[in-house]
Short mmCIF file of C-alpha atoms and ligand atoms in Angstrom, two decimals:
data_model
loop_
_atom_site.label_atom_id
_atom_site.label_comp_id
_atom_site.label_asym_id
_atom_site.label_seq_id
_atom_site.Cartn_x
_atom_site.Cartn_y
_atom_site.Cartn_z
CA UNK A 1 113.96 61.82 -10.85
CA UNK A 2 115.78 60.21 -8.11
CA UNK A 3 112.89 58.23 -7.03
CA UNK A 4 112.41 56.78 -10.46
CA UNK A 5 115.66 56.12 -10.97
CA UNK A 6 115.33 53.59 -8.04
CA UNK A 7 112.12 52.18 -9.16
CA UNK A 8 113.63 51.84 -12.56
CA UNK A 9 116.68 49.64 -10.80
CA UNK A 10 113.93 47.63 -8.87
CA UNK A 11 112.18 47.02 -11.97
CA UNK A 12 114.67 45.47 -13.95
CA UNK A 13 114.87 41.85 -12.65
CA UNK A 14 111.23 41.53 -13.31
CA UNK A 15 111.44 43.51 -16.24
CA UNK A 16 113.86 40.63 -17.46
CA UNK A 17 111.81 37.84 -16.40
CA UNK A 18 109.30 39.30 -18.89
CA UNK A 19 111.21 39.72 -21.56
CA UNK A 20 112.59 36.49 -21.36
CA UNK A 21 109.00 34.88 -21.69
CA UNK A 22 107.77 36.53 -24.28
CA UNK A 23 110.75 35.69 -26.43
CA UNK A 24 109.53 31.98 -25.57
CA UNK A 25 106.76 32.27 -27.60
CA UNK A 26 107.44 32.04 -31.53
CA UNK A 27 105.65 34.61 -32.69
CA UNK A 28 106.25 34.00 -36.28
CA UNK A 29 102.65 35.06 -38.47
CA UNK A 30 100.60 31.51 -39.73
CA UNK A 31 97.50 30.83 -41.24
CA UNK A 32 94.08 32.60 -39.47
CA UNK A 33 91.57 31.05 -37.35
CA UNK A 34 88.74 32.09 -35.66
CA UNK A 35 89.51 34.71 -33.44
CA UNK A 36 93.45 34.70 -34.51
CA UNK A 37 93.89 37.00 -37.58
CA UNK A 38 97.85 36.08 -37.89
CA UNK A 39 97.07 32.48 -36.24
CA UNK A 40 96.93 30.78 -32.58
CA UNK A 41 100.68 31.64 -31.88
CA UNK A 42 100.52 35.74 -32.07
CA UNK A 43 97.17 35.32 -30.47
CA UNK A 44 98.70 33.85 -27.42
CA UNK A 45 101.81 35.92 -27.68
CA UNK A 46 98.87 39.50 -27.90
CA UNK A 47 97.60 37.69 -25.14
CA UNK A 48 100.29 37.28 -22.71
CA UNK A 49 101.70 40.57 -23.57
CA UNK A 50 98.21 42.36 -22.10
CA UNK A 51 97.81 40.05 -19.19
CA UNK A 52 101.25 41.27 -18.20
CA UNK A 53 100.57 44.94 -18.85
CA UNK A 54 97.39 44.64 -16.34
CA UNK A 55 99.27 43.05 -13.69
CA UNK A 56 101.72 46.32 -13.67
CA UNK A 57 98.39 47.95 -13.19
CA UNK A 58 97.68 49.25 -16.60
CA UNK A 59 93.75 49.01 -18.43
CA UNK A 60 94.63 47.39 -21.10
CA UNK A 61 92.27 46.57 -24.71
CA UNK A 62 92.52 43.41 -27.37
CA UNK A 63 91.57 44.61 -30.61
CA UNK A 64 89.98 41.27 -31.83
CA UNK A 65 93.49 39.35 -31.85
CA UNK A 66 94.77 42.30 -34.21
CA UNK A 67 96.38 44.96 -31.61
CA UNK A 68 96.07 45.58 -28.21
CA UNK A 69 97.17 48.57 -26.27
CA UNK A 70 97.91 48.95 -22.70
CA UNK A 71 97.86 52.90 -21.05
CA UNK A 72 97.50 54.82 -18.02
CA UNK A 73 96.29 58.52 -17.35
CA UNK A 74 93.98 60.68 -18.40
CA UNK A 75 92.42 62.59 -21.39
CA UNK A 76 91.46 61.99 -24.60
CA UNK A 77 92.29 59.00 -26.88
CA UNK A 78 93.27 61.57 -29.77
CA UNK A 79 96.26 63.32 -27.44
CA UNK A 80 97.67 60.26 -25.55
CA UNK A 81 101.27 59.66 -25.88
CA UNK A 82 101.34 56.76 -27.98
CA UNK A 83 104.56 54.14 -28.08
CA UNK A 84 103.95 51.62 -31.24
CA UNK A 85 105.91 48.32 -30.79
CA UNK A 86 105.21 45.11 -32.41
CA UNK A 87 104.93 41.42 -31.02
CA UNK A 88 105.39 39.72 -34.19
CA UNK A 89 109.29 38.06 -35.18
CA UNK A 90 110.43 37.07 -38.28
CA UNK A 91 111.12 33.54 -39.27
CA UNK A 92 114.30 31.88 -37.26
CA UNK A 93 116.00 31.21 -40.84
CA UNK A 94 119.60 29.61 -40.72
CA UNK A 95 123.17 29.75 -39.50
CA UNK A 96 121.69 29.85 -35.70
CA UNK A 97 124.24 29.08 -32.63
CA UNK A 98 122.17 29.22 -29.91
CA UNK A 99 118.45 28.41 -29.51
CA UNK A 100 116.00 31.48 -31.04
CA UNK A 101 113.53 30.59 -28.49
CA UNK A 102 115.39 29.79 -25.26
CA UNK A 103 115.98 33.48 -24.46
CA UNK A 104 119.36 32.40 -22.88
CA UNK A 105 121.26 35.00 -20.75
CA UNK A 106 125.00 35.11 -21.68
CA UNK A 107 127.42 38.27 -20.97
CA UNK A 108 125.24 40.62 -20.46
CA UNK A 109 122.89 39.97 -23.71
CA UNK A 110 119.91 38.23 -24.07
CA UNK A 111 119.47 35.61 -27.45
CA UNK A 112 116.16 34.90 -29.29
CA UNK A 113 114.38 35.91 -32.31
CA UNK A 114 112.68 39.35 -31.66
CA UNK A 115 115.19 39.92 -29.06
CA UNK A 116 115.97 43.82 -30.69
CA UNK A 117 112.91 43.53 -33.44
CA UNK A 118 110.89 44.50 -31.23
CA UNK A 119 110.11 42.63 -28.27
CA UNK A 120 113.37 43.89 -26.14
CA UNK A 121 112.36 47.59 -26.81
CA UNK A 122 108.87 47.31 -26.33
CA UNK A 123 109.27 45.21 -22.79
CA UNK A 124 111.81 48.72 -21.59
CA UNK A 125 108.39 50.68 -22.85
CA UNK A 126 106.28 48.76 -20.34
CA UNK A 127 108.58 49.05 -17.43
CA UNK A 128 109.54 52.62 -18.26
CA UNK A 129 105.66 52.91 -17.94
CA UNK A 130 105.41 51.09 -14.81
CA UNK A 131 108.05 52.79 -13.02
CA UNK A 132 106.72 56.36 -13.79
CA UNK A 133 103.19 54.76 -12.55
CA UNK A 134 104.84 53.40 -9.30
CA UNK A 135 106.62 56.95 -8.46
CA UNK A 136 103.19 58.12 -9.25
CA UNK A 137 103.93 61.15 -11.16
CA UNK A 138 100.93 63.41 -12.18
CA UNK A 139 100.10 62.89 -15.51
CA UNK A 140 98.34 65.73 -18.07
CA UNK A 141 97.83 63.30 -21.10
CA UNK A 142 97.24 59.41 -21.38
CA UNK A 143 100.69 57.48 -22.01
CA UNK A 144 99.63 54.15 -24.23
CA UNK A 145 102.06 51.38 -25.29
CA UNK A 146 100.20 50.15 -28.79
CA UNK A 147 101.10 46.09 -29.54
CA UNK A 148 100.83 45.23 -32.96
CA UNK A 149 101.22 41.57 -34.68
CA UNK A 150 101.62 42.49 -38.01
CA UNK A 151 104.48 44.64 -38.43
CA UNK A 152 106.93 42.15 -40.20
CA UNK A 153 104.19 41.46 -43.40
CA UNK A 154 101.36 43.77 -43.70
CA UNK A 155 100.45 46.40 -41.22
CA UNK A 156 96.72 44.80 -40.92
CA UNK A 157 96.76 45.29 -37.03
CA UNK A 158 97.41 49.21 -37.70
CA UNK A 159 94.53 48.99 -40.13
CA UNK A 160 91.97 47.28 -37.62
CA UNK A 161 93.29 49.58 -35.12
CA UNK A 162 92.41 53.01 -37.12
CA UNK A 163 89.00 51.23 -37.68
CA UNK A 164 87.80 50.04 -34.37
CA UNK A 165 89.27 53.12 -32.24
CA UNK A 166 91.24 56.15 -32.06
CA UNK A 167 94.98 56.50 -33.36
CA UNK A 168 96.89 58.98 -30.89
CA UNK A 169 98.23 61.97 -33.15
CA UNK A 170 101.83 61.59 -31.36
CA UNK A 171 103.84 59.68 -29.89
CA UNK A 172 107.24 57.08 -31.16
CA UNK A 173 108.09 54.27 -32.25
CA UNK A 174 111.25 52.31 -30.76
CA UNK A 175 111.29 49.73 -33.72
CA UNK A 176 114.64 51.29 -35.18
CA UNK A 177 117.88 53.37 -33.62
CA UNK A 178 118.53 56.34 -31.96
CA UNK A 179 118.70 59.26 -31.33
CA UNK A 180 115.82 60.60 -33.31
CA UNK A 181 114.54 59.64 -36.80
CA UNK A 182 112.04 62.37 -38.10
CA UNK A 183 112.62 61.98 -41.47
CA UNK A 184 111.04 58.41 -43.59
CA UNK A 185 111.71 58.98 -47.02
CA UNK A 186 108.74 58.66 -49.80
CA UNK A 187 108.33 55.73 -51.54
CA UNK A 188 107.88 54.96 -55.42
CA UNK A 189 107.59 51.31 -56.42
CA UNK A 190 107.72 50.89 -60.91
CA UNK A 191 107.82 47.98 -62.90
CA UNK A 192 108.54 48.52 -66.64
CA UNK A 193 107.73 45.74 -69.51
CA UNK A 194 109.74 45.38 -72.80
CA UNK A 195 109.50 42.44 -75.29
CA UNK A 196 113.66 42.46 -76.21
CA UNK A 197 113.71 42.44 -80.02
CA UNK A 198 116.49 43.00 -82.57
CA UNK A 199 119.91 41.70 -83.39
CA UNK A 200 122.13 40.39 -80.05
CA UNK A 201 122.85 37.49 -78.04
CA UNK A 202 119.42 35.77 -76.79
CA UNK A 203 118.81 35.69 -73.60
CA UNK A 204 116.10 32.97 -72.61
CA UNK A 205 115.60 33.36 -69.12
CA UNK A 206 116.39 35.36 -66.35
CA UNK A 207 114.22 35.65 -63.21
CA UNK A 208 115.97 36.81 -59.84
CA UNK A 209 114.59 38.67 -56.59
CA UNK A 210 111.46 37.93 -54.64
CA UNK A 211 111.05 41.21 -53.59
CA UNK A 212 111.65 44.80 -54.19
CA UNK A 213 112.76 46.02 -51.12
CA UNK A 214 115.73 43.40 -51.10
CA UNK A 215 119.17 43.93 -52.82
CA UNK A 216 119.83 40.62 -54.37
CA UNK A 217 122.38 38.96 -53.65
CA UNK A 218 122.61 36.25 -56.34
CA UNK A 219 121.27 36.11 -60.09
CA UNK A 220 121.13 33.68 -62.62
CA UNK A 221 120.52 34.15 -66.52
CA UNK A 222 120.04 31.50 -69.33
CA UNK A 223 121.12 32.85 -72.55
CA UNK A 224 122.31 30.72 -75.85
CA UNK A 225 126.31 30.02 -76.53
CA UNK A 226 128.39 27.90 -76.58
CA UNK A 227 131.69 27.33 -74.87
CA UNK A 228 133.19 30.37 -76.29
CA UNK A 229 130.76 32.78 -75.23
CA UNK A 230 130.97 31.06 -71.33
CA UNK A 231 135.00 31.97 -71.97
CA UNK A 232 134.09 35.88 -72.82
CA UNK A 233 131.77 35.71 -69.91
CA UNK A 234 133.82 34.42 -67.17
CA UNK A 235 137.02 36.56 -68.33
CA UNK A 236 134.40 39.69 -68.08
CA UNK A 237 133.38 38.96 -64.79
CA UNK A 238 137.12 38.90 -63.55
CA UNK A 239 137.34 42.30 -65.14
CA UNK A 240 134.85 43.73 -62.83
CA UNK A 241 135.69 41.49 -60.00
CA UNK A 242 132.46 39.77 -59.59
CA UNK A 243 132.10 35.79 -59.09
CA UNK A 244 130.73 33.81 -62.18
CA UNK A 245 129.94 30.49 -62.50
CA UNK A 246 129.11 29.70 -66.55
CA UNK A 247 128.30 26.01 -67.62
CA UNK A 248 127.64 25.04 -71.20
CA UNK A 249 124.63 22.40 -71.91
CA UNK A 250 123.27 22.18 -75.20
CA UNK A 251 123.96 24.93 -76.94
CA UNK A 252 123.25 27.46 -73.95
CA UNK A 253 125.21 29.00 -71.01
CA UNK A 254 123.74 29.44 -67.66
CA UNK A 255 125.39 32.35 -66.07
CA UNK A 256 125.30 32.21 -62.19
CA UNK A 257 126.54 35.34 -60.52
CA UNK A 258 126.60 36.44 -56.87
CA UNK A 259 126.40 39.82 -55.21
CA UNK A 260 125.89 41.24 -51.76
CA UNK A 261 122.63 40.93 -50.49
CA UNK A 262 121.38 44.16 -48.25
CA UNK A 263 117.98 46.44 -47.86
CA UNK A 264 116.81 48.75 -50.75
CA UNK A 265 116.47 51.39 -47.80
CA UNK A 266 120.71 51.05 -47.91
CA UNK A 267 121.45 50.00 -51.26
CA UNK A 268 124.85 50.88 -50.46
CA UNK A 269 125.45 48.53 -48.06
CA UNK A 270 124.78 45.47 -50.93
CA UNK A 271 125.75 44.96 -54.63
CA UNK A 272 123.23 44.35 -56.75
CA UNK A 273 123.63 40.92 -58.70
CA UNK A 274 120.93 41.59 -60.90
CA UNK A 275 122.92 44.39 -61.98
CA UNK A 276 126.04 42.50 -62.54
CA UNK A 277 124.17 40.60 -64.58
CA UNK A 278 123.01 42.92 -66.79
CA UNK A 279 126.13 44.79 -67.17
CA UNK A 280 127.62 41.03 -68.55
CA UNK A 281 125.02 40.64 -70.78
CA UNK A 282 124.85 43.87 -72.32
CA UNK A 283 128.86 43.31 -72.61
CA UNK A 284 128.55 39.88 -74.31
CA UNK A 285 126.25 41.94 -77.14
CA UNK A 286 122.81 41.07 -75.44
CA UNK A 287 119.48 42.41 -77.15
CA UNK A 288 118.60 45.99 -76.46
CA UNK A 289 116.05 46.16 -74.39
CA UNK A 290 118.87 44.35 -71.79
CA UNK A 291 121.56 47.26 -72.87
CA UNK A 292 119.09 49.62 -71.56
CA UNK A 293 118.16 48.08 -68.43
CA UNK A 294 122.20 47.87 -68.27
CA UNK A 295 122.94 51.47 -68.95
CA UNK A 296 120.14 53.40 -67.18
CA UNK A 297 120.58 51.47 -64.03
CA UNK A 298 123.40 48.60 -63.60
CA UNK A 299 125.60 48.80 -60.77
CA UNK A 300 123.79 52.41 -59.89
CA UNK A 301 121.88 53.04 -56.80
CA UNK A 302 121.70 56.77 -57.03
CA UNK A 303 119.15 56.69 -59.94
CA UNK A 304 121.51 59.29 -62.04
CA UNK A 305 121.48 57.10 -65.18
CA UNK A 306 117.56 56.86 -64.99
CA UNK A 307 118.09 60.67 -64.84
CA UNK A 308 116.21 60.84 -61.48
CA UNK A 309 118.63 61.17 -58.84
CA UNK A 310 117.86 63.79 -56.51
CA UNK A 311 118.77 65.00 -53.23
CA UNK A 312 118.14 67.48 -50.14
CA UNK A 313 120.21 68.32 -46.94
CA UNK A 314 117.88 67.17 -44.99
CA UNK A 315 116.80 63.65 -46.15
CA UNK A 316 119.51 62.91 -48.04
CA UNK A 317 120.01 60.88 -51.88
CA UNK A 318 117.13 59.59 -53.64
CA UNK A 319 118.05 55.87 -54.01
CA UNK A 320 117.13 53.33 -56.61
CA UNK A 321 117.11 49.40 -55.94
CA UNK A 322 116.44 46.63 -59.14
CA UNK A 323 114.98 44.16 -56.78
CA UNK A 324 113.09 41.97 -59.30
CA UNK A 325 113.16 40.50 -63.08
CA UNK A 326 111.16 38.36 -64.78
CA UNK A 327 112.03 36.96 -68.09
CA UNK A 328 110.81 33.74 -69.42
CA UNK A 329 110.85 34.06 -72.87
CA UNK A 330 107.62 36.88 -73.05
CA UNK A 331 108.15 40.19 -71.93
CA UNK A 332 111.25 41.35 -69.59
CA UNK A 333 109.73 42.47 -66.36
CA UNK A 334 111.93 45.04 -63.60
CA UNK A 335 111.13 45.90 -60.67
CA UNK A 336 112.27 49.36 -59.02
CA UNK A 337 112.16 50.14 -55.31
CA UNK A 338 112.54 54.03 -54.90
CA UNK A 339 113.04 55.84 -51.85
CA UNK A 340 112.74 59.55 -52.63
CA UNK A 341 113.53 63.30 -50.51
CA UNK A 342 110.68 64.99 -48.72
CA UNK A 343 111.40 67.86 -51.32
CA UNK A 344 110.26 65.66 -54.82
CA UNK A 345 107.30 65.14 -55.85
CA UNK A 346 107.35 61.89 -58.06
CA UNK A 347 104.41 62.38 -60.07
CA UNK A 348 106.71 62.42 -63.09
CA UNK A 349 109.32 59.82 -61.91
CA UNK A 350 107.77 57.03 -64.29
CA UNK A 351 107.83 59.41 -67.18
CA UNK A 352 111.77 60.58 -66.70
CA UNK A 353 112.83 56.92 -65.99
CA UNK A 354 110.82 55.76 -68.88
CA UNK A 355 113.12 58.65 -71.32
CA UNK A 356 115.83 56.89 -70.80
CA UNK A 357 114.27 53.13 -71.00
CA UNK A 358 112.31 54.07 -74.31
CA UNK A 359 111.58 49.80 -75.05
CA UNK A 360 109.70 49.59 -71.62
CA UNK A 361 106.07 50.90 -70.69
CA UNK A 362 105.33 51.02 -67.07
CA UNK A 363 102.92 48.22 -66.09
CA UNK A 364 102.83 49.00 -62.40
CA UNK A 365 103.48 51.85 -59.96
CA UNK A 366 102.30 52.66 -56.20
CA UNK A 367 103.75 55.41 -53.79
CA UNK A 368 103.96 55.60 -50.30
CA UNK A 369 104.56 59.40 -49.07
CA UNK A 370 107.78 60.88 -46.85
CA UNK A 371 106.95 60.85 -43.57
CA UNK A 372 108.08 64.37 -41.80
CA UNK A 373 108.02 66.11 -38.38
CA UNK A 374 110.29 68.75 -37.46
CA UNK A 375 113.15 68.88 -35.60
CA UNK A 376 112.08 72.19 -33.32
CA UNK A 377 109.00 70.23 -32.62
CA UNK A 378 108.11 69.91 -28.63
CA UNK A 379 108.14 65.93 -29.38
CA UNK A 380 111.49 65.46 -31.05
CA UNK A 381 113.24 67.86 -28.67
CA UNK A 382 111.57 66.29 -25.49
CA UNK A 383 113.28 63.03 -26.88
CA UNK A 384 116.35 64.19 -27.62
CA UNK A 385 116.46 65.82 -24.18
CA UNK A 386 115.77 62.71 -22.74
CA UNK A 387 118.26 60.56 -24.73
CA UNK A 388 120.80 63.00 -24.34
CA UNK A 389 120.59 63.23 -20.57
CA UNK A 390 120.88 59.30 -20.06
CA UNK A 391 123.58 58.88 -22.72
CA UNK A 392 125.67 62.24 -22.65
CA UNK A 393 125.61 61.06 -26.30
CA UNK A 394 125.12 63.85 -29.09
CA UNK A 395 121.42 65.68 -29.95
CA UNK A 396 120.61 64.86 -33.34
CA UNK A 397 117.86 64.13 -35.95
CA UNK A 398 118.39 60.92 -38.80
CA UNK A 399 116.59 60.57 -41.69
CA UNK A 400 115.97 56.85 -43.17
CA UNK A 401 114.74 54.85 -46.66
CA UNK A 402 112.89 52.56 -44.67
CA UNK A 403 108.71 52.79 -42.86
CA UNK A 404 108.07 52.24 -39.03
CA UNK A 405 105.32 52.37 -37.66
CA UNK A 406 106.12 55.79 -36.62
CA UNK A 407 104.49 56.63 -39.76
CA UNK A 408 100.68 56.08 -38.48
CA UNK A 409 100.83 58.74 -36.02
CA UNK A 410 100.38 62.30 -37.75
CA UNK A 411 103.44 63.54 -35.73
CA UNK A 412 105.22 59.94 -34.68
CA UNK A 413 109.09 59.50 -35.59
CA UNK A 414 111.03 56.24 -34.52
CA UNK A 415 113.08 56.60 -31.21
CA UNK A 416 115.74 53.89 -30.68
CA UNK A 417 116.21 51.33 -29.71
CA UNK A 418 119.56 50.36 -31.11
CA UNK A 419 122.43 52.79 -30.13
CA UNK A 420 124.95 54.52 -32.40
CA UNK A 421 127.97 52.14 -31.32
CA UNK A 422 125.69 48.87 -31.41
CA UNK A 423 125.51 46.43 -34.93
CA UNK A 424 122.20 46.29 -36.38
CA UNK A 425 121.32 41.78 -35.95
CA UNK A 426 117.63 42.20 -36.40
CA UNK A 427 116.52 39.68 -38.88
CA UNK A 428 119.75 37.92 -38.88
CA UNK A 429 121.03 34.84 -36.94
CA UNK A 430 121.50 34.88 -33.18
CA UNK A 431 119.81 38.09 -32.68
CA UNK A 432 120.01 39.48 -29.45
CA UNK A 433 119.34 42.59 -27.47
CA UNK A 434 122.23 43.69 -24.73
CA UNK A 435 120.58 44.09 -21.05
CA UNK A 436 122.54 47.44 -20.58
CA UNK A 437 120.88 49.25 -23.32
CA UNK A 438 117.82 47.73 -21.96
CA UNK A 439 118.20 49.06 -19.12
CA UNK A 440 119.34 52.67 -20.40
CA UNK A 441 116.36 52.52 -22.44
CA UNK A 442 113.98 52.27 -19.91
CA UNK A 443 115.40 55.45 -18.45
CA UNK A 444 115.48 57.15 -21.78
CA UNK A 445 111.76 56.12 -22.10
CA UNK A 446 110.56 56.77 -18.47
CA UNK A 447 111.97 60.33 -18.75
CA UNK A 448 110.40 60.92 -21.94
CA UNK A 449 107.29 60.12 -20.57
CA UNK A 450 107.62 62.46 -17.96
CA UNK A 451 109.09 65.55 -19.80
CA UNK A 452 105.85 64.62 -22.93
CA UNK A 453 103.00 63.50 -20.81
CA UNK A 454 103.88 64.44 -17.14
CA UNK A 455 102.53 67.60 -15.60
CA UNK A 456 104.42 70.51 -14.42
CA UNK A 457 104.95 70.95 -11.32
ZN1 ZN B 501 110.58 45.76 -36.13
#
């Protein structure tokens, strides 16, 4: 290894210099155009991206502006060690101190959008490649660094990949933290329908969340009153120690409530204002079909008053996220995000929920399954070997709510890149990705590729 240490060390002014110009480019997705499935930006960023990999020396393949992949070695397409990283960023959004696309150096860290998510880890991939190449270790198995540019919205470049050629069986995916996560829990996404009927305060609108998979952070309701109700409200609200802003106009209150905003994958992290909102409405004598909403789920994210909260030692709580409703004055419309344990099956999670929401019929479900390999597998431990003998830092498995890409391979789990001491910033304002753990993750890749793909000696 002590040759590839040194190459490794060599490496990592240039490996910098790359990084630092592919952050330049904003890869954000845009409209299509001939030739550019996710539009002329991603193109140029899939582009660049390969015409870098083949000047490190590696064949490298555009997938029709989709995907490209870049490998070295020998052997068939099926058993290559595959690494999945993505070239595509998220918008820059707000609250910004620095430029997102300057890819300015400042102690020790490098700032831009895509930084961490994922173009930081996926530039350490390349070099750890190159620097295993350059100390030319025999090789029993192709090593291939896939580039998607679809990852943030909707896994299309996996999809034209699996159609136009061959999807390794193994490999990782450094598009999360370490050490290893082997575990993706299943899926289950459920909206329910009810028309609210009966006696109660009227509600006559109430549409928060754009999507599922999102905690909301803020809801607002319309509901008729007058001044006294907006008193009852607003003294509730203190009661439970949420914010409320009420405001009378014409005979109706509008209710304006905020919460924490966080992922449905760590509902505990947020607070749910939709179900703050519920809870006050149900407690200002709201129609029934609202009480219910209120009492099966409200402030919950363990899906015990839906009577579906499970758990296993190995993958953890079941947990439940009310990302959207929809009321306008027609049918009350919730949205459920559920990430269940390997051990469920959720064939009859609509029915259970729907015992103790008897107003609602279910007007849309679809299911995504757990994603699993085990821990005594040679892939895991040949990562954990390598992680562990970089870091000194403990040997352990993780299991997650959320989908990597990790998922596409039959046996692929998601290997770094953030480490256990370092804040999560992808997605948020002035991301950036530290040099050092750069650095340490090239190592941490380069011997991985050695101890999964090189050949004994
Ligand atoms: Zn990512």
């Amino acid at each position: 290894m002590k040759d590839l240490d040194r190459i490794l060390s060599e490496l990592e002014p240039q490996m910098l210099d790359t990084l630092r110009c592919w952050l330049r480019i904003p890869s954000v997705c845009s409209p299509a155009e001939p030739g550019a499935p996710f539009g002329p930006v991603l193109r140029s960023m899939l582009d660049q991206a390969l015409a870098d990999c083949a000047a490190l020396g590696f064949s490298t393949s555009n997938f029709d502006g989709y995907i490209g992949h870049a490998e070295f070695g020998e052997g068939p397409d099926e058993d290559a060690l595959a690494i999945l990283a993505h070239l595509d960023i998220v918008p820059v959004g707000d609250g910004w101190t620095v430029e997102p696309f300057e890819a300015l150096v400042k102690d020790g860290k490098v700032y831009a959008r895509g930084a961490s998510d994922n173009k930081g880890p996926a530039v350490a991939a390349l070099y750890a490649m190159a620097a295993v190449k350059q100390a030319g270790i025999p090789l029993k198995r192709k090593v291939r660094l896939i580039l998607g540019c679809d990852e943030e919205s909707g896994w299309k470049d996996i999809e034209h990949y699996q159609s136009v050629t061959t999807m390794p069986r193994s490999g990782f995916s450094p598009d999360a933290a370490y050490p290893v996560i082997n575990i993706e829990k299943g899926g289950y996404f459920l909206t329910l329908k009810a028309m609210p009927a009966g006696e109660g305060l009227r509600v006559l609108r109430f549409n928060t969340g754009q999507r599922r998979n999102v905690v909301p952070g803020a809801a607002e309701a319309l509901v008729v009153g007058d001044e006294a109700l907006a008193d009852r409200a607003r003294s509730l609200a203190k009661k439970h120690g949420w914010p409320l802003t009420a405001t009378v106009e014409d005979g109706t209150v509008r209710l304006q409530t905020v919460g924490i905003t966080g992922h449905a994958a760590f509902p505990h992290l947020g607070r749910n204002a939709i179900g703050q909102m519920l809870i006050l409405l149900r407690d200002l004598g709201a129609q029934a079909a609202w009480c219910q909403l209120a009492n099966a789920i409200g402030m919950e994210y363990d899906g015990q008053g839906l009577g579906i909260s499970a758990e296993d030692s190995a993958s953890g709580p079941l947990t439940c996220n009310l990302g959207i409703i929809r009321y306008d004055g027609d049918g009350i419309e919730a949205t459920l995000d559920i990430r269940y344990p390997l051990l469920i099956t959720p064939t009859h999670l609509p029915a259970l929920a729907r015992q103790k929401l008897p107003g609602f019929e279910v007007i849309g479900q679809a299911g995504k399954p757990p994603h699993f390999v085990p821990e005594d597998s040679e892939l895991v431990q040949g990562l954990l070997d390598a992680y562990h003998e970089v870091t000194g830092l403990e040997r352990k498995t993780i299991a997650i709510g959320g989908g990597t890409y990790a998922r596409v391979l039959r046996e692929g789990v998601a290997f770094g890149a953030l480490f256990p001491d370092e804040e999560d910033i992808a997605h948020q304002a002035d991301e950036y990705v530290s040099l050092d753990s750069l650095h340490k993750s090239m190592r941490i890749f380069a011997r991985a590729i050695v101890k999964l793909a090189g050949k004994e000696a």
